[in-house]
Short mmCIF file of C-alpha atoms (C1' of nucleotides) in Angstrom, two decimals:
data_model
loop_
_atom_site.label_atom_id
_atom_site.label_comp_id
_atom_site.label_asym_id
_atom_site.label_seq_id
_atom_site.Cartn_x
_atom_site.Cartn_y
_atom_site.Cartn_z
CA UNK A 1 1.02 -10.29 -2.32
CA UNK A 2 1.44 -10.36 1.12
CA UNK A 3 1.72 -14.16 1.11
CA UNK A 4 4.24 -15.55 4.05
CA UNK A 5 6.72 -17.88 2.93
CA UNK A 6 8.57 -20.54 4.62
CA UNK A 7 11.57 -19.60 5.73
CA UNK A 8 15.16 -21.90 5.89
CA UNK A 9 14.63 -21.27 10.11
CA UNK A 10 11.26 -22.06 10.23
CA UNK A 11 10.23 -18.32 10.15
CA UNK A 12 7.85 -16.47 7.83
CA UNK A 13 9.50 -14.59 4.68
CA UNK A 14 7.72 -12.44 3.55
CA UNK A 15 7.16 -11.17 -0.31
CA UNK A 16 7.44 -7.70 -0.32
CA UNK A 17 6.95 -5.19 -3.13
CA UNK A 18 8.60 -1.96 -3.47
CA UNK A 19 5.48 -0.18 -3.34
CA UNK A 20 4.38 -2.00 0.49
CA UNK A 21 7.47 -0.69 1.66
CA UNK A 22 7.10 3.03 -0.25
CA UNK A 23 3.88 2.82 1.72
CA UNK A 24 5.51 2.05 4.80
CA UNK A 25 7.80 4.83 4.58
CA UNK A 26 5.37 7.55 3.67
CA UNK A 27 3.66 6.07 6.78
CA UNK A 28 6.39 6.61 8.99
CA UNK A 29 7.00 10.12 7.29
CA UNK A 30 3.36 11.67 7.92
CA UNK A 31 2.87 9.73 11.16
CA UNK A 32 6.19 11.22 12.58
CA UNK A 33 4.63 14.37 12.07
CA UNK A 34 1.71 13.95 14.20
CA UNK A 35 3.39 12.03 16.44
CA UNK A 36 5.54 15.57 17.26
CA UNK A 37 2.66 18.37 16.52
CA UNK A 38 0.97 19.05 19.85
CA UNK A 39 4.48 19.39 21.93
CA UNK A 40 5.74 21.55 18.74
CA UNK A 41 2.49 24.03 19.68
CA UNK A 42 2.97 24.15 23.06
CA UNK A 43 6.66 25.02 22.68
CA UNK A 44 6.60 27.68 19.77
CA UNK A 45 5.41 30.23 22.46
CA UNK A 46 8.35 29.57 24.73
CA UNK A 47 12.09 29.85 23.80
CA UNK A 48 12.30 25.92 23.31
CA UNK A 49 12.16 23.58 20.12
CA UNK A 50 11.87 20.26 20.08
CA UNK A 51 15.49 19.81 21.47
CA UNK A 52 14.61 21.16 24.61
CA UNK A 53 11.30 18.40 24.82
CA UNK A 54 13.63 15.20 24.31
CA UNK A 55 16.31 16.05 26.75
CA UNK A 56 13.30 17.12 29.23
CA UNK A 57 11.54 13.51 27.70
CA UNK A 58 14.64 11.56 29.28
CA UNK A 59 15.63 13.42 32.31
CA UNK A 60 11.64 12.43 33.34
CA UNK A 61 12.30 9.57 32.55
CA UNK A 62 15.72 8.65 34.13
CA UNK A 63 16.08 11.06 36.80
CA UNK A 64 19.23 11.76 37.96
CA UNK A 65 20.95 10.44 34.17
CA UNK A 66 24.31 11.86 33.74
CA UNK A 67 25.38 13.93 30.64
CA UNK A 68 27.43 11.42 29.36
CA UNK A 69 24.06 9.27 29.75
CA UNK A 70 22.09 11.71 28.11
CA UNK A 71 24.38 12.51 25.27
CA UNK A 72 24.52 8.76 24.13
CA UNK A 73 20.58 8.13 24.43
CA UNK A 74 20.19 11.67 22.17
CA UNK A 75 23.05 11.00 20.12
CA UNK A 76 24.06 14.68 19.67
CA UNK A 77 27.44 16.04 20.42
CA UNK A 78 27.73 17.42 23.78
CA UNK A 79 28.31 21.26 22.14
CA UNK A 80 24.58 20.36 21.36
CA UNK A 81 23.27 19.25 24.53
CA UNK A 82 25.22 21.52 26.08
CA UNK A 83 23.10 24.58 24.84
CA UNK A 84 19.60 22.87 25.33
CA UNK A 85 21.07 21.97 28.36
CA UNK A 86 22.10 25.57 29.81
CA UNK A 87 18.71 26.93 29.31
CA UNK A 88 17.06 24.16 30.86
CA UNK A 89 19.26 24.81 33.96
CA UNK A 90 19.25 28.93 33.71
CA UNK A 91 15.17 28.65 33.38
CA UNK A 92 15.27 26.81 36.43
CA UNK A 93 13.33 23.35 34.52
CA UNK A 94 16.39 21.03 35.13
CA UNK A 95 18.61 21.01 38.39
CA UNK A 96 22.35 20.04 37.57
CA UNK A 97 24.12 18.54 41.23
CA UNK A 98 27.43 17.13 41.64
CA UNK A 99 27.91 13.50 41.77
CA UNK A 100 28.36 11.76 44.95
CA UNK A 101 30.60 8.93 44.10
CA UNK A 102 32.07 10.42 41.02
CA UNK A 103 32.44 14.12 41.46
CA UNK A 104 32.95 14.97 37.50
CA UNK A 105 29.25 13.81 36.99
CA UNK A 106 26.58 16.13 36.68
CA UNK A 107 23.30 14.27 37.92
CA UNK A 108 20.01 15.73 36.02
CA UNK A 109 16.90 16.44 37.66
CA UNK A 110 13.70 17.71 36.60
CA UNK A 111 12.62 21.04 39.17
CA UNK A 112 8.61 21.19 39.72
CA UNK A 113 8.33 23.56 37.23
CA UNK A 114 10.47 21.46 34.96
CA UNK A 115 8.00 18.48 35.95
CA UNK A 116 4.85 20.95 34.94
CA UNK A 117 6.32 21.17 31.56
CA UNK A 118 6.63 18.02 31.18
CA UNK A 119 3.43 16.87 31.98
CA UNK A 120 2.16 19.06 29.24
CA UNK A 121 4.02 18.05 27.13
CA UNK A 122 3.51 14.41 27.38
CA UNK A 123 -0.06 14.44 28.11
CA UNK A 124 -0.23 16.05 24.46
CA UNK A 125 1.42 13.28 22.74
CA UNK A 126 0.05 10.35 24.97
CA UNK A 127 -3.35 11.59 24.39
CA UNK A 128 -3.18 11.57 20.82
CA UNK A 129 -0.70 7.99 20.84
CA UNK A 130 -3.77 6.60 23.38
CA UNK A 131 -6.26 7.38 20.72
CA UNK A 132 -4.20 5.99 17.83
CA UNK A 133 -3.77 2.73 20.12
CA UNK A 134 -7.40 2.54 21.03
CA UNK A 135 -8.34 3.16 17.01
CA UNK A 136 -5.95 0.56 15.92
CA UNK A 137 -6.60 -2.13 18.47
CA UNK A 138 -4.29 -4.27 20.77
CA UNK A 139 -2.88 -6.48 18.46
CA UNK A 140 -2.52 -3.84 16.11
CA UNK A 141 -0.54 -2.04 18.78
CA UNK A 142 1.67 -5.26 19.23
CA UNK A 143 2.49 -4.99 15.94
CA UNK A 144 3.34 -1.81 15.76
CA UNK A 145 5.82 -1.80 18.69
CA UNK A 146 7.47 -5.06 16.88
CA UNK A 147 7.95 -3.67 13.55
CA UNK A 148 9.43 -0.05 15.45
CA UNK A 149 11.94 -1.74 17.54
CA UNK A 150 13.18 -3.77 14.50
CA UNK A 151 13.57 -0.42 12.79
CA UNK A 152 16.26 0.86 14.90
CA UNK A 153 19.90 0.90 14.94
CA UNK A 154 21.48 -1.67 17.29
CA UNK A 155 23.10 1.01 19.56
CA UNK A 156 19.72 2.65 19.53
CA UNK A 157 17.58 -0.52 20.11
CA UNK A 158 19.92 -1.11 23.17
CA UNK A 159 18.94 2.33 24.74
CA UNK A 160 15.35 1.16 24.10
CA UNK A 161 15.36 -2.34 25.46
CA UNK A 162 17.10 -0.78 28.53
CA UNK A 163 14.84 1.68 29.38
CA UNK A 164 11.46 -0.26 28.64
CA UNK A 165 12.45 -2.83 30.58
CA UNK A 166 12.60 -0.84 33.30
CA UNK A 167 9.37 -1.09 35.44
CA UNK A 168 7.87 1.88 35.81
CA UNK A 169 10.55 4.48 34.67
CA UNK A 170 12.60 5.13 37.70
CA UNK B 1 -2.37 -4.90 31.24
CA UNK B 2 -3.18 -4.66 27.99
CA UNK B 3 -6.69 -6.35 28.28
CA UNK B 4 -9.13 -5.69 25.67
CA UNK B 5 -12.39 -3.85 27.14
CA UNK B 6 -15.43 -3.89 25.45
CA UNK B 7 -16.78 -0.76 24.76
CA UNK B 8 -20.30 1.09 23.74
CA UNK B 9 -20.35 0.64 20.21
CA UNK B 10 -18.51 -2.89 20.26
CA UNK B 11 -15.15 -1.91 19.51
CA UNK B 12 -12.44 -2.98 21.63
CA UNK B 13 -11.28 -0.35 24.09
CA UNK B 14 -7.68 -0.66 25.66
CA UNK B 15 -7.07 0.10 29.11
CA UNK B 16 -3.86 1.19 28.55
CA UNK B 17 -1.67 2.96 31.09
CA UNK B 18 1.20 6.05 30.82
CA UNK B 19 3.91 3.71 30.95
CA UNK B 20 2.46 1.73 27.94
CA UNK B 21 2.15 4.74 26.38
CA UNK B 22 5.32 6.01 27.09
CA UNK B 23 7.03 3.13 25.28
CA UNK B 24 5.09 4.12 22.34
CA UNK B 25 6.49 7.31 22.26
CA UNK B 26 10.04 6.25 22.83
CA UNK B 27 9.71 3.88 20.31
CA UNK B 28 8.78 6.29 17.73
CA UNK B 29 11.48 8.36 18.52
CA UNK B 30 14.75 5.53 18.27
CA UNK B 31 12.81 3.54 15.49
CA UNK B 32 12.58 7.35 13.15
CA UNK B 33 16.44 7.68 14.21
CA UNK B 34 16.72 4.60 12.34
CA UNK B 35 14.71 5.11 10.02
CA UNK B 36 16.34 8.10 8.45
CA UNK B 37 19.87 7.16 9.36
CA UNK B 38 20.53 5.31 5.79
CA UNK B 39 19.69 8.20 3.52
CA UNK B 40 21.26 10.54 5.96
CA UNK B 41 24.75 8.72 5.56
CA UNK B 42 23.90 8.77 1.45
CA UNK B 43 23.68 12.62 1.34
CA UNK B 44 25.99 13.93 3.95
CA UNK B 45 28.80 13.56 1.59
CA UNK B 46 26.40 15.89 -0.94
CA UNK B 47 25.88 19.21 -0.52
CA UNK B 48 21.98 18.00 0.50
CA UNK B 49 20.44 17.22 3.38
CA UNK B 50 16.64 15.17 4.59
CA UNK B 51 14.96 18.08 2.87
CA UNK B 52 16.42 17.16 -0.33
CA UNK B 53 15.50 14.19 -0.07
CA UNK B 54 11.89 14.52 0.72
CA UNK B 55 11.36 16.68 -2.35
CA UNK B 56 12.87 14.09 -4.20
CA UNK B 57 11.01 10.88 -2.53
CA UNK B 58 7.70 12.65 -3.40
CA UNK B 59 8.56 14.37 -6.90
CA UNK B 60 9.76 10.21 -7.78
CA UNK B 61 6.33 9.49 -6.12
CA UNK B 62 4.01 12.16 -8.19
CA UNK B 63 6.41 13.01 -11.27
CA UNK B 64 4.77 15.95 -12.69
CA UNK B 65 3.53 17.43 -9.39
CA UNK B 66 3.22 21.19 -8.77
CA UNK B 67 5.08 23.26 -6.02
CA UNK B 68 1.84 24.28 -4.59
CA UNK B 69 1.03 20.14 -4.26
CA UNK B 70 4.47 19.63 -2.87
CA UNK B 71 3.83 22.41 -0.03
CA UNK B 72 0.92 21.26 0.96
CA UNK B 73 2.60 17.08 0.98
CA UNK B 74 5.80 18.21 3.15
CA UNK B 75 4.13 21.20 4.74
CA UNK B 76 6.74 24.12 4.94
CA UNK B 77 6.67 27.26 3.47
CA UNK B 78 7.34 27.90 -0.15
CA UNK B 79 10.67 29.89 0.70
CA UNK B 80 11.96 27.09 2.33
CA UNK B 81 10.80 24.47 -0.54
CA UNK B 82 11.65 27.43 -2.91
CA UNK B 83 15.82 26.85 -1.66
CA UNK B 84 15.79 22.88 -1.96
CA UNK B 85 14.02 23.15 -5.32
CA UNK B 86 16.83 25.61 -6.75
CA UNK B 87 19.81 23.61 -5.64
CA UNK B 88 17.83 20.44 -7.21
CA UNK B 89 16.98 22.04 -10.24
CA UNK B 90 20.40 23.80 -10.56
CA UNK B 91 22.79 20.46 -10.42
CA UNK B 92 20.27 18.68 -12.83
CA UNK B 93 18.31 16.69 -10.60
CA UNK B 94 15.03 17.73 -11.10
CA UNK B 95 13.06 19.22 -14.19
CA UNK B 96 10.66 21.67 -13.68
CA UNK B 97 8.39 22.90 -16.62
CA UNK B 98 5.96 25.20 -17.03
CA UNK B 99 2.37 24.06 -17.20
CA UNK B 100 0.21 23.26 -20.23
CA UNK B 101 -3.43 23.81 -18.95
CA UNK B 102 -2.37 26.52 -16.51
CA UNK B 103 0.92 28.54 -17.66
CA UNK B 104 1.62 29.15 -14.36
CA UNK B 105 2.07 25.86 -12.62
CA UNK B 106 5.45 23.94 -12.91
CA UNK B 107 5.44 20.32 -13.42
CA UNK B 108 8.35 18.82 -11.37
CA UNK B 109 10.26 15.69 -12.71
CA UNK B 110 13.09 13.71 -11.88
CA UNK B 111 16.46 13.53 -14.38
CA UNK B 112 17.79 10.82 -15.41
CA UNK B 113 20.04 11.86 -12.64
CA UNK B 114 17.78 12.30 -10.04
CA UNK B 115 16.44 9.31 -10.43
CA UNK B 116 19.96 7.68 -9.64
CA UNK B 117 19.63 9.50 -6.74
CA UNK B 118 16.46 8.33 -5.69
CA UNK B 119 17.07 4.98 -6.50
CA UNK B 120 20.10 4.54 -4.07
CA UNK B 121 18.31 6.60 -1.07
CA UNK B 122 15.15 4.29 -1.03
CA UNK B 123 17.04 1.26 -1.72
CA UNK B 124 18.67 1.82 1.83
CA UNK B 125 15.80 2.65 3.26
CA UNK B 126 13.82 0.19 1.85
CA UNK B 127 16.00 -2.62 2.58
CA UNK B 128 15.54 -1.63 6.47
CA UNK B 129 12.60 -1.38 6.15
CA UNK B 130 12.17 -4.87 4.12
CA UNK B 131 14.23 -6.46 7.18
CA UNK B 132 12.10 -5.23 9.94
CA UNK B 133 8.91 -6.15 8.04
CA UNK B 134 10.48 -9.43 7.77
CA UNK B 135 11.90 -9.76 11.71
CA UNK B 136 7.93 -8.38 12.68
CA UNK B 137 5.84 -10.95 10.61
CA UNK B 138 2.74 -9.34 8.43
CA UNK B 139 0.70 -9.32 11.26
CA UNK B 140 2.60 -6.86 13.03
CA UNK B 141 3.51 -4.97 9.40
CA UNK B 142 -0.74 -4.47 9.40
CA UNK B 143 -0.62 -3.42 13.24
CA UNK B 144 2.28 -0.70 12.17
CA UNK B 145 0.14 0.19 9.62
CA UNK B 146 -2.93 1.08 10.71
CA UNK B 147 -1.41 2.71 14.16
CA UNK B 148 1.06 5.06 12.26
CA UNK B 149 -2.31 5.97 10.23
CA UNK B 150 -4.34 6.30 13.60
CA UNK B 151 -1.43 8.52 14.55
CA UNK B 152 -1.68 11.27 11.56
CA UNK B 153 -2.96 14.77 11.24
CA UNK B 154 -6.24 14.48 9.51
CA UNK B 155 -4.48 16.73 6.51
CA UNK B 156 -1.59 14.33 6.43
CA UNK B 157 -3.91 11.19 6.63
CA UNK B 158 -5.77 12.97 3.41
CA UNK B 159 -2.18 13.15 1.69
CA UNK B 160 -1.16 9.79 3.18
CA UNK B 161 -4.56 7.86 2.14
CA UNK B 162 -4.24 9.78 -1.72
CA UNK B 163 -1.01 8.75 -2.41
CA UNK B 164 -1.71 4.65 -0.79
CA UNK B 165 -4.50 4.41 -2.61
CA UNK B 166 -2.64 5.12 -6.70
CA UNK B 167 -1.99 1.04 -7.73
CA UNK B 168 1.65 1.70 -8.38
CA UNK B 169 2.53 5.47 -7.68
CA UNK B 170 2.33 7.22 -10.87
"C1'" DC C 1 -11.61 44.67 -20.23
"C1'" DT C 2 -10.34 45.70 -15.62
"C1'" DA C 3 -9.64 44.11 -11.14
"C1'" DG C 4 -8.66 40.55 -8.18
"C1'" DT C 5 -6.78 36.20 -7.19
"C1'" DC C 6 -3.48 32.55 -7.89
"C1'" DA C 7 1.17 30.12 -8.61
"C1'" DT C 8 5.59 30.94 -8.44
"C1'" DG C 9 10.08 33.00 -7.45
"C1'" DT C 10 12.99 35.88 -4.75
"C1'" DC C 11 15.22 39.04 -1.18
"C1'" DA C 12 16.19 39.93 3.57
"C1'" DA C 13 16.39 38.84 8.30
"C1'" DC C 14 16.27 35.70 11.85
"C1'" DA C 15 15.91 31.31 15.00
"C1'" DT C 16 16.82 26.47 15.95
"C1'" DC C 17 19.55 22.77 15.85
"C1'" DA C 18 23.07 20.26 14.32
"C1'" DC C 19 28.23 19.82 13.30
"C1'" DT C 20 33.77 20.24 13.87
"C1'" DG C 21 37.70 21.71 16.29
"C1'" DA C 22 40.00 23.52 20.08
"C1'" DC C 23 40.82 24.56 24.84
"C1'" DG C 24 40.24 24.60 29.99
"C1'" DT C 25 39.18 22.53 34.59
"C1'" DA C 26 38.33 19.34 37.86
"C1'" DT C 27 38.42 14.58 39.08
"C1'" DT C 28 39.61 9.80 38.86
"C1'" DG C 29 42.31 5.79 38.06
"C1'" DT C 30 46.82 3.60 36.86
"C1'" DA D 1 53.09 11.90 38.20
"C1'" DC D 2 50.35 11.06 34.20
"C1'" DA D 3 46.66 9.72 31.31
"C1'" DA D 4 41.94 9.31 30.79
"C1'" DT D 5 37.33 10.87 31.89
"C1'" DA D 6 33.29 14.15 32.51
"C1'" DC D 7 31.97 18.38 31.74
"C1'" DG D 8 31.71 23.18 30.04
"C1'" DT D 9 32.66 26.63 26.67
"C1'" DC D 10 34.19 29.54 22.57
"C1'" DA D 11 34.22 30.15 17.69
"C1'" DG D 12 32.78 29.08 13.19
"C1'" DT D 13 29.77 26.85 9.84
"C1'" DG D 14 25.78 24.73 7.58
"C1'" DA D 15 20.98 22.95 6.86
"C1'" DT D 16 16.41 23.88 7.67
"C1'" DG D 17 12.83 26.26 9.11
"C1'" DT D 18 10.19 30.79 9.90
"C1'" DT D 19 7.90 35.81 8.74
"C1'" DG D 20 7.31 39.60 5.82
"C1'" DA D 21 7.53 41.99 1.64
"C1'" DC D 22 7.56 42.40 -3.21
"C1'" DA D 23 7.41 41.16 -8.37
"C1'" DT D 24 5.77 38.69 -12.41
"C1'" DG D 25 2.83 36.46 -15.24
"C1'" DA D 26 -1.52 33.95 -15.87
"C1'" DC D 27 -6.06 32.95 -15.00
"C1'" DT D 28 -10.92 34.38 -13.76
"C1'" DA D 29 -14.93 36.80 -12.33
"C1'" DG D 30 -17.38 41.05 -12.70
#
DNA sequence: CTAGTCATGTCAACATCACTGACGTATTGT
DNA sequence: ACAATACGTCAGTGATGTTGACATGACTAG
């Protein structure tokens, strides 16, 4: 089990059983649900879900992102976003301005108190993905990041490859 | 970046930074989008939905399980289990009888039906899941492994490390 | 044997988050 | 001028989750 196999291109096929890759699902499964615990906690007190915690995720993390932007990297409809989208702005977490060059744009920003969230937020999950990476170990960690990004859709991969890539976020 | 530190008790410690971190969590997010995006398509045309097919995933996994067991695997309340279970139960999916032992417990199988069912949902997402494995190499497929595990509840790691550890699932 | 606990099912009410479809407004590009 | 684009919104619907309350039957401890 487990053996690599020559591939035709020179890469390594693997034999795989139904029951590795049962196990790799029920992996992703419980993981999943650690992986979006802490933020779930700190939102059930407020008004917001988890809806409200990606769309605040990737205006931190592109500021100034459009909706159009937005609504392709979430892949919701815009009826969707739109709703997260107007509490966000009425709570006074994410400013909406007019676009400069294009004046149909909405440009997203994250206010300070939007920020504050967010840092709470994050430093929830990162502390409990930096403890999972320190557990598992740095190649462990490569691995795990290779395997994930082969996981996703094309489109979806794209968004990732796009935004990783980018230095330090801005 | 990325540099393996040695620490106290001669495990490797990471330094690792927010952005690192940060990619981590994004990657989670697109790779899960992909992840449940085959068995999604499968049951949109249904009358079901991911619920459905959880129950079903882990009643293939433990045939014979009990509600109570099933709660505490997907972790919801029994009112919302209660709802999936009926519809299951109702269209002939799913077989629940009452206990031998202890008369009140119900033993939940899979139909002949169900089984269909199951079969064409986890041969979709197997098959991704067989093709990243394969892109990633089984020295990343390890890595995944043991940081998705890293990444669990401890209640969910209890569930996850139960169910790895049965030879072939039954 | 009685009382309490347990496993299950169910009713009602409600919130979140997603969808489709339709319509309106302002802006931009051809 | 006209079509396409970006955005916002209204209305309706569905899946999934929650809390709280209540009922039934079965087991279990005193």
């Amino acid at each position: 089990m487990n053996q690599p196999i020559q591939g035709q291109s020179g890469q390594a096929l693997l034999f795989l059983t139904d029951d590795q890759l049962r196990k790799g699902i029920e992996a992703m499964f419980f993981a999943y649900r650690g992986f979006t615990a802490d933020p779930d906690r700190i939102l059930e007190d407020m008004a917001y879900g988890r809806a409200h915690h990606r769309a605040i995720h990737f205006i931190h993390r592109s500021p100034g992102t459009t909706v159009n932007n937005l609504l392709g990297i979430l892949g919701v409809t815009k009826q969707s976003l739109n709703r997260v989208l107007r509490t966000l702005i009425a709570d006074g977490l994410v400013s909406s301005t007019v676009g400069h060059r294009d004046k149909r744009e909405r440009h997203l920003h994250l206010t300070e108190k939007g920020a504050a969230l967010e840092r709470s937020l994050s430093d929830a999950q990162r502390e409990r993905m930096r403890t999972a990476y320190r557990a598992a170990g740095p190649v462990a960690v490569a691995g795990f990041r290779q395997v994930l990004e082969a996981m996703m859709d094309d489109e979806m991969r794209h968004h990732y490859r796009a935004m990783v890539d980018k230095p330090d976020g801005r």
